[in-house]
Short mmCIF file of C-alpha atoms in Angstrom, two decimals:
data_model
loop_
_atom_site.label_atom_id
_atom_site.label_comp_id
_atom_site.label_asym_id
_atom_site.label_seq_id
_atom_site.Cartn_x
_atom_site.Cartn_y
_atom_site.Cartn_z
CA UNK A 1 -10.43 25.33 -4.50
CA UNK A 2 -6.65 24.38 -4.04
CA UNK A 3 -5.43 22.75 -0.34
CA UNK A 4 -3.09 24.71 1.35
CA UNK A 5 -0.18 23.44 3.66
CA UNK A 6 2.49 24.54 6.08
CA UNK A 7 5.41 22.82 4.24
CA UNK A 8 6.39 22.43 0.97
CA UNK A 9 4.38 19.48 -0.70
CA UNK A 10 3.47 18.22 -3.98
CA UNK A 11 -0.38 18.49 -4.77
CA UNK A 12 -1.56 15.88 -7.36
CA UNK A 13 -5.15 15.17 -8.31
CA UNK A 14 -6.44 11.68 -9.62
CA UNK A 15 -5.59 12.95 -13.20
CA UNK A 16 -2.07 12.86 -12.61
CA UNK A 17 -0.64 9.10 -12.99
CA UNK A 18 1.15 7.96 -9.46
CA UNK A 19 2.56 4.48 -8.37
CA UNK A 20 0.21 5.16 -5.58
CA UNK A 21 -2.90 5.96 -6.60
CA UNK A 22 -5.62 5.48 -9.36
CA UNK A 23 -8.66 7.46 -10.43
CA UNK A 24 -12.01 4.90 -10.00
CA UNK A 25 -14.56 6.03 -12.38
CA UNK A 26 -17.98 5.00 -10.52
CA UNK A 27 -21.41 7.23 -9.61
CA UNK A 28 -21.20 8.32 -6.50
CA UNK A 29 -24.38 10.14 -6.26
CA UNK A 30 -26.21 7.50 -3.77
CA UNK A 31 -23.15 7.46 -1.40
CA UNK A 32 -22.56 11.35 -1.42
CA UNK A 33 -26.70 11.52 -0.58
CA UNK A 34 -26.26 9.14 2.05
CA UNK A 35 -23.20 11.27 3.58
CA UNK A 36 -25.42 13.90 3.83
CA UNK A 37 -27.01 12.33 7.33
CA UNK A 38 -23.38 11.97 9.02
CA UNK A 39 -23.32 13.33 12.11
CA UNK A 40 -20.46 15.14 13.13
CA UNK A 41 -18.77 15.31 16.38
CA UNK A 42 -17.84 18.86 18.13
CA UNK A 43 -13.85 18.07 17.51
CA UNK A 44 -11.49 15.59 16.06
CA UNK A 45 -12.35 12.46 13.44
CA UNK A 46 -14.92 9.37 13.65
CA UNK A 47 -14.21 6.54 12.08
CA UNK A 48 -17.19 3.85 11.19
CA UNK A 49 -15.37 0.54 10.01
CA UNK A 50 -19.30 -0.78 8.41
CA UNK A 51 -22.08 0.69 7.75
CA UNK A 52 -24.61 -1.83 6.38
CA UNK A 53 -27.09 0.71 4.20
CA UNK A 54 -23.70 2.07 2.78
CA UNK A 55 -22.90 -1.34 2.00
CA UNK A 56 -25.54 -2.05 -0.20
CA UNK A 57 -25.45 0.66 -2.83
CA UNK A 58 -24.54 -0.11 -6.21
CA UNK A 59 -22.20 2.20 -6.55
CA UNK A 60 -20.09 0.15 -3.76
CA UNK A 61 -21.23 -3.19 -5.30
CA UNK A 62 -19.39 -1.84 -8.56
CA UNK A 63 -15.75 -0.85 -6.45
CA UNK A 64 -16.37 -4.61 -4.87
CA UNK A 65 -16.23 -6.07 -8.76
CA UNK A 66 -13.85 -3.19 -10.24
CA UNK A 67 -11.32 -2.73 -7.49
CA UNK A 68 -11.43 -6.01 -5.41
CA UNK A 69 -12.27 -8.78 -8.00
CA UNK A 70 -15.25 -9.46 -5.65
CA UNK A 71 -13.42 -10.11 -2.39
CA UNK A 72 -15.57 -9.14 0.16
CA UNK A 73 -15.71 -5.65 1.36
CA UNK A 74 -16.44 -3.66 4.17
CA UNK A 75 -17.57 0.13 3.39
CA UNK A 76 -18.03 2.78 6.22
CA UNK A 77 -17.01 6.39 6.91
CA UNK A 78 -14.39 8.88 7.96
CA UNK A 79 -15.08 12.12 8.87
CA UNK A 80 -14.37 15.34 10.66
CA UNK A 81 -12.25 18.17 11.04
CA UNK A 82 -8.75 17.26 11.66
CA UNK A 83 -6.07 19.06 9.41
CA UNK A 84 -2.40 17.51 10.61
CA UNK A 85 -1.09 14.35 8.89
CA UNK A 86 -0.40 12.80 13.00
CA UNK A 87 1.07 9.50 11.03
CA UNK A 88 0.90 7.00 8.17
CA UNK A 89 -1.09 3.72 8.19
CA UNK A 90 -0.83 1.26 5.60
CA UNK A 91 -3.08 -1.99 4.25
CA UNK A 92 -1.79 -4.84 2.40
CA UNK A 93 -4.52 -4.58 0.07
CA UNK A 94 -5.99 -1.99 -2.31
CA UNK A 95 -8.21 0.94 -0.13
CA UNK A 96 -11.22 2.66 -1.87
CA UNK A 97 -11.76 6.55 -0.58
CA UNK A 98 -14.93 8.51 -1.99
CA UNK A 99 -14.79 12.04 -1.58
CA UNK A 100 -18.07 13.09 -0.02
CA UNK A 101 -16.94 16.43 0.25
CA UNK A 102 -13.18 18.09 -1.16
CA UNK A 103 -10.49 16.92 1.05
CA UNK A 104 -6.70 16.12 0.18
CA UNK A 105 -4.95 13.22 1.54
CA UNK A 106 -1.11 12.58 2.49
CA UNK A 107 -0.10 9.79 0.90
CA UNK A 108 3.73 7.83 0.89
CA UNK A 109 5.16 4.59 -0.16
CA UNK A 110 6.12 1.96 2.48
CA UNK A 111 9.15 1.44 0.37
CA UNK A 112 10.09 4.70 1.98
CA UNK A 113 9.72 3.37 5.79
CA UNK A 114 13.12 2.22 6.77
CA UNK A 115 13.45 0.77 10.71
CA UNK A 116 9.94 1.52 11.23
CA UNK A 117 11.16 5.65 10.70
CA UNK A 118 9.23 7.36 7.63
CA UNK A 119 10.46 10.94 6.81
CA UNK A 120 7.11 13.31 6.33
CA UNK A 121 9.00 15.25 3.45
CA UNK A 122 8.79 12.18 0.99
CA UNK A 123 4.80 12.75 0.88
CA UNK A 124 2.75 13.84 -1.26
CA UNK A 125 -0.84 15.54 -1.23
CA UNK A 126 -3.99 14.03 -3.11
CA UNK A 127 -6.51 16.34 -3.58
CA UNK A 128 -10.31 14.68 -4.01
CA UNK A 129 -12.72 16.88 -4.91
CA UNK A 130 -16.45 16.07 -4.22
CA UNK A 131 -17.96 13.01 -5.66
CA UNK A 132 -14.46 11.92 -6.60
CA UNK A 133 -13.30 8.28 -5.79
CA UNK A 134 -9.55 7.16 -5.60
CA UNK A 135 -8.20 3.41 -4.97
CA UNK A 136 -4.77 3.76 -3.03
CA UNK A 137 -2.79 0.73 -3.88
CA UNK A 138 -1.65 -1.99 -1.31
CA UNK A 139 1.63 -0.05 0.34
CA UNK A 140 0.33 3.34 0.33
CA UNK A 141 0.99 5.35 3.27
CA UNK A 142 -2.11 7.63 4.23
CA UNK A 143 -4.05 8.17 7.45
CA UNK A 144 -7.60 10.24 7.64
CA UNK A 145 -8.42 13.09 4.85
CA UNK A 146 -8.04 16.41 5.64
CA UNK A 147 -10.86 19.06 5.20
CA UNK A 148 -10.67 21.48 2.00
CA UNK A 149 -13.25 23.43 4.22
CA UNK A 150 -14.90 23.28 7.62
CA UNK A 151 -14.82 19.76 7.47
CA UNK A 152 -14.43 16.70 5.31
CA UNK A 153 -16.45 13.22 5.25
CA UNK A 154 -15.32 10.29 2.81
CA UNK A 155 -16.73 6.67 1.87
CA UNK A 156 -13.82 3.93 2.65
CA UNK A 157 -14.09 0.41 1.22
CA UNK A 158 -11.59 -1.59 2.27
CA UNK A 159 -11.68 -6.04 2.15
CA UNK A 160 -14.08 -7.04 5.16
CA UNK A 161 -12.33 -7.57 8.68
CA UNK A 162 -9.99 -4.79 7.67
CA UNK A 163 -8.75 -2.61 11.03
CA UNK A 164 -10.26 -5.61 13.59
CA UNK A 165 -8.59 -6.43 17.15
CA UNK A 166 -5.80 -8.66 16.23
CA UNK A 167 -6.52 -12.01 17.82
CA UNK A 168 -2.89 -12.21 18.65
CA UNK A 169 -2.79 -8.69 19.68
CA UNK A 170 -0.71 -5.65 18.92
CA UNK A 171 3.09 -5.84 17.85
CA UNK A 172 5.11 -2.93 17.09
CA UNK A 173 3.29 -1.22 13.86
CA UNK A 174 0.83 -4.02 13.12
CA UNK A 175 -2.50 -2.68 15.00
CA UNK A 176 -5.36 -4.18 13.39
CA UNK A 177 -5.97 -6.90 10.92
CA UNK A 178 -4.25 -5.41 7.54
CA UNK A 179 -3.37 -2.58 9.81
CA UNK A 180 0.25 -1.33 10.11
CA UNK A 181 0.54 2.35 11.69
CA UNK A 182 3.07 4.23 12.19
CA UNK A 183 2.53 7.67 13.91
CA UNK A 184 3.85 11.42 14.99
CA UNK A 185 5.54 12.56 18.16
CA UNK A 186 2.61 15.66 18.26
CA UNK A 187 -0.13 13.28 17.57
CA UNK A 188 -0.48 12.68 21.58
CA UNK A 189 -3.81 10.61 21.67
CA UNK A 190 -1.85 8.39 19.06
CA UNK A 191 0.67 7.86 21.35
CA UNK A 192 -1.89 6.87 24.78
CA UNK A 193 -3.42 4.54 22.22
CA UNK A 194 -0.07 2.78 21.60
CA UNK A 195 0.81 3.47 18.77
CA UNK A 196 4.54 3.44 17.63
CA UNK A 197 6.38 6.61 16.96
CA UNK A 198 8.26 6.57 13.73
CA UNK A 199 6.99 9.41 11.65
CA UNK A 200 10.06 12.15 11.49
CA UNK A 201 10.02 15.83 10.05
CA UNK A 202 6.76 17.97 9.53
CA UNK A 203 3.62 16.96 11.22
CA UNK A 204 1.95 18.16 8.12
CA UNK A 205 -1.01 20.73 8.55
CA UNK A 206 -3.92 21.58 5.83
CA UNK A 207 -3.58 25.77 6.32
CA UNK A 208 -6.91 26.88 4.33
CA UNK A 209 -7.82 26.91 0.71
CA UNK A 210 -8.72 29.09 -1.85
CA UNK A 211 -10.33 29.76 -5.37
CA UNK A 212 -7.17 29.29 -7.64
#
């Protein structure tokens, strides 16, 4: 299965060496089991910052060690059917995804956002196939994973507190604790949320797939 899109992008998979990126070799068997209960909503994404029995599987225990030195971790879900980039969000810390089903993400580098502007055609495309588990490093740009299929669902471990109300509240592209967003002109809901506009060019759409 290969991801499709309606620009011009480079497709890497966590073979290929990136600045942004690593692979994270773990079993994910208990987490892609446990993925199997999610329950989907009729359109768009959900988003579950914690999820306590996800939290204790070993498998998530070992990214706590391997990835964040033991800092504490949160580790919930994303999932749905969404298939446009509609922005970039970035952490000042590593991110964990696990692939519970094949799904690509759009990644950048922050290095890249000048002004608060970020310019769509300097992205890239991860593909993660199922099972597969990716750290993306403090600075990379990436929002939701896109579905390789009817839909997509993916572990995220990221240090605990991680996209919390801001006790001194919103300010420009900081959203959330360790939160910085930046996000489309087309991504509407983004915009009624707040969120700053600052992501130029191609709002970049997952097409389809097929068996190459």
């Amino acid at each position: 299965m290969k991801p499709h899109f309606d620009c011009d992008i480079k497709v890497l998979t966590t073979e290929d060496e990136s600045p942004l990126f690593g692979r994270v070799d773990v079993d994910t068997t208990e987490i892609l089991r446990l993925a199997e209960g999610l329950e989907y909503a009729a359109e768009g994404n959900t988003y579950v910052a914690s999820d306590p029995v996800l939290e204790e599987i070993a498998a998530v225990r070992e990214i706590e060690r391997k990835v964040f030195a033991e800092l504490p971790v949160q580790a919930g879900w994303c999932f749905g059917k969404n298939r446009k980039m509609n922005g970039m969000e970035w952490h000042k810390s590593s991110e964990t995804v696990v692939a519970c089903t094949d799904c690509a993400l759009i990644l950048g580098d922050v290095k890249d956002v000048i002004d608060d502007v970020y310019d769509s055609s300097r992205a890239v495309a991860l593909y993660l196939k199922r099972g597969e588990a990716a750290e993306l490093f403090s600075g990379t740009l990436h929002l939701a994973p896109l579905p390789v299929g009817e839909r997509f669902a993916a572990a995220i471990i990221l240090p605990a507190g991680t996209n919390s109300p801001l006790k001194g509240g919103i300010d420009g592209t900081l959203r959330a604790v360790n939160k910085w967003l930046l996000v489309h002109p087309e991504n509407e809901a983004g915009l009624r949320a707040g969120g700053k506009a600052g992501v130029t060019g191609t709002n970049i759409t997952l097409t389809g797939y097929d068996d190459e």
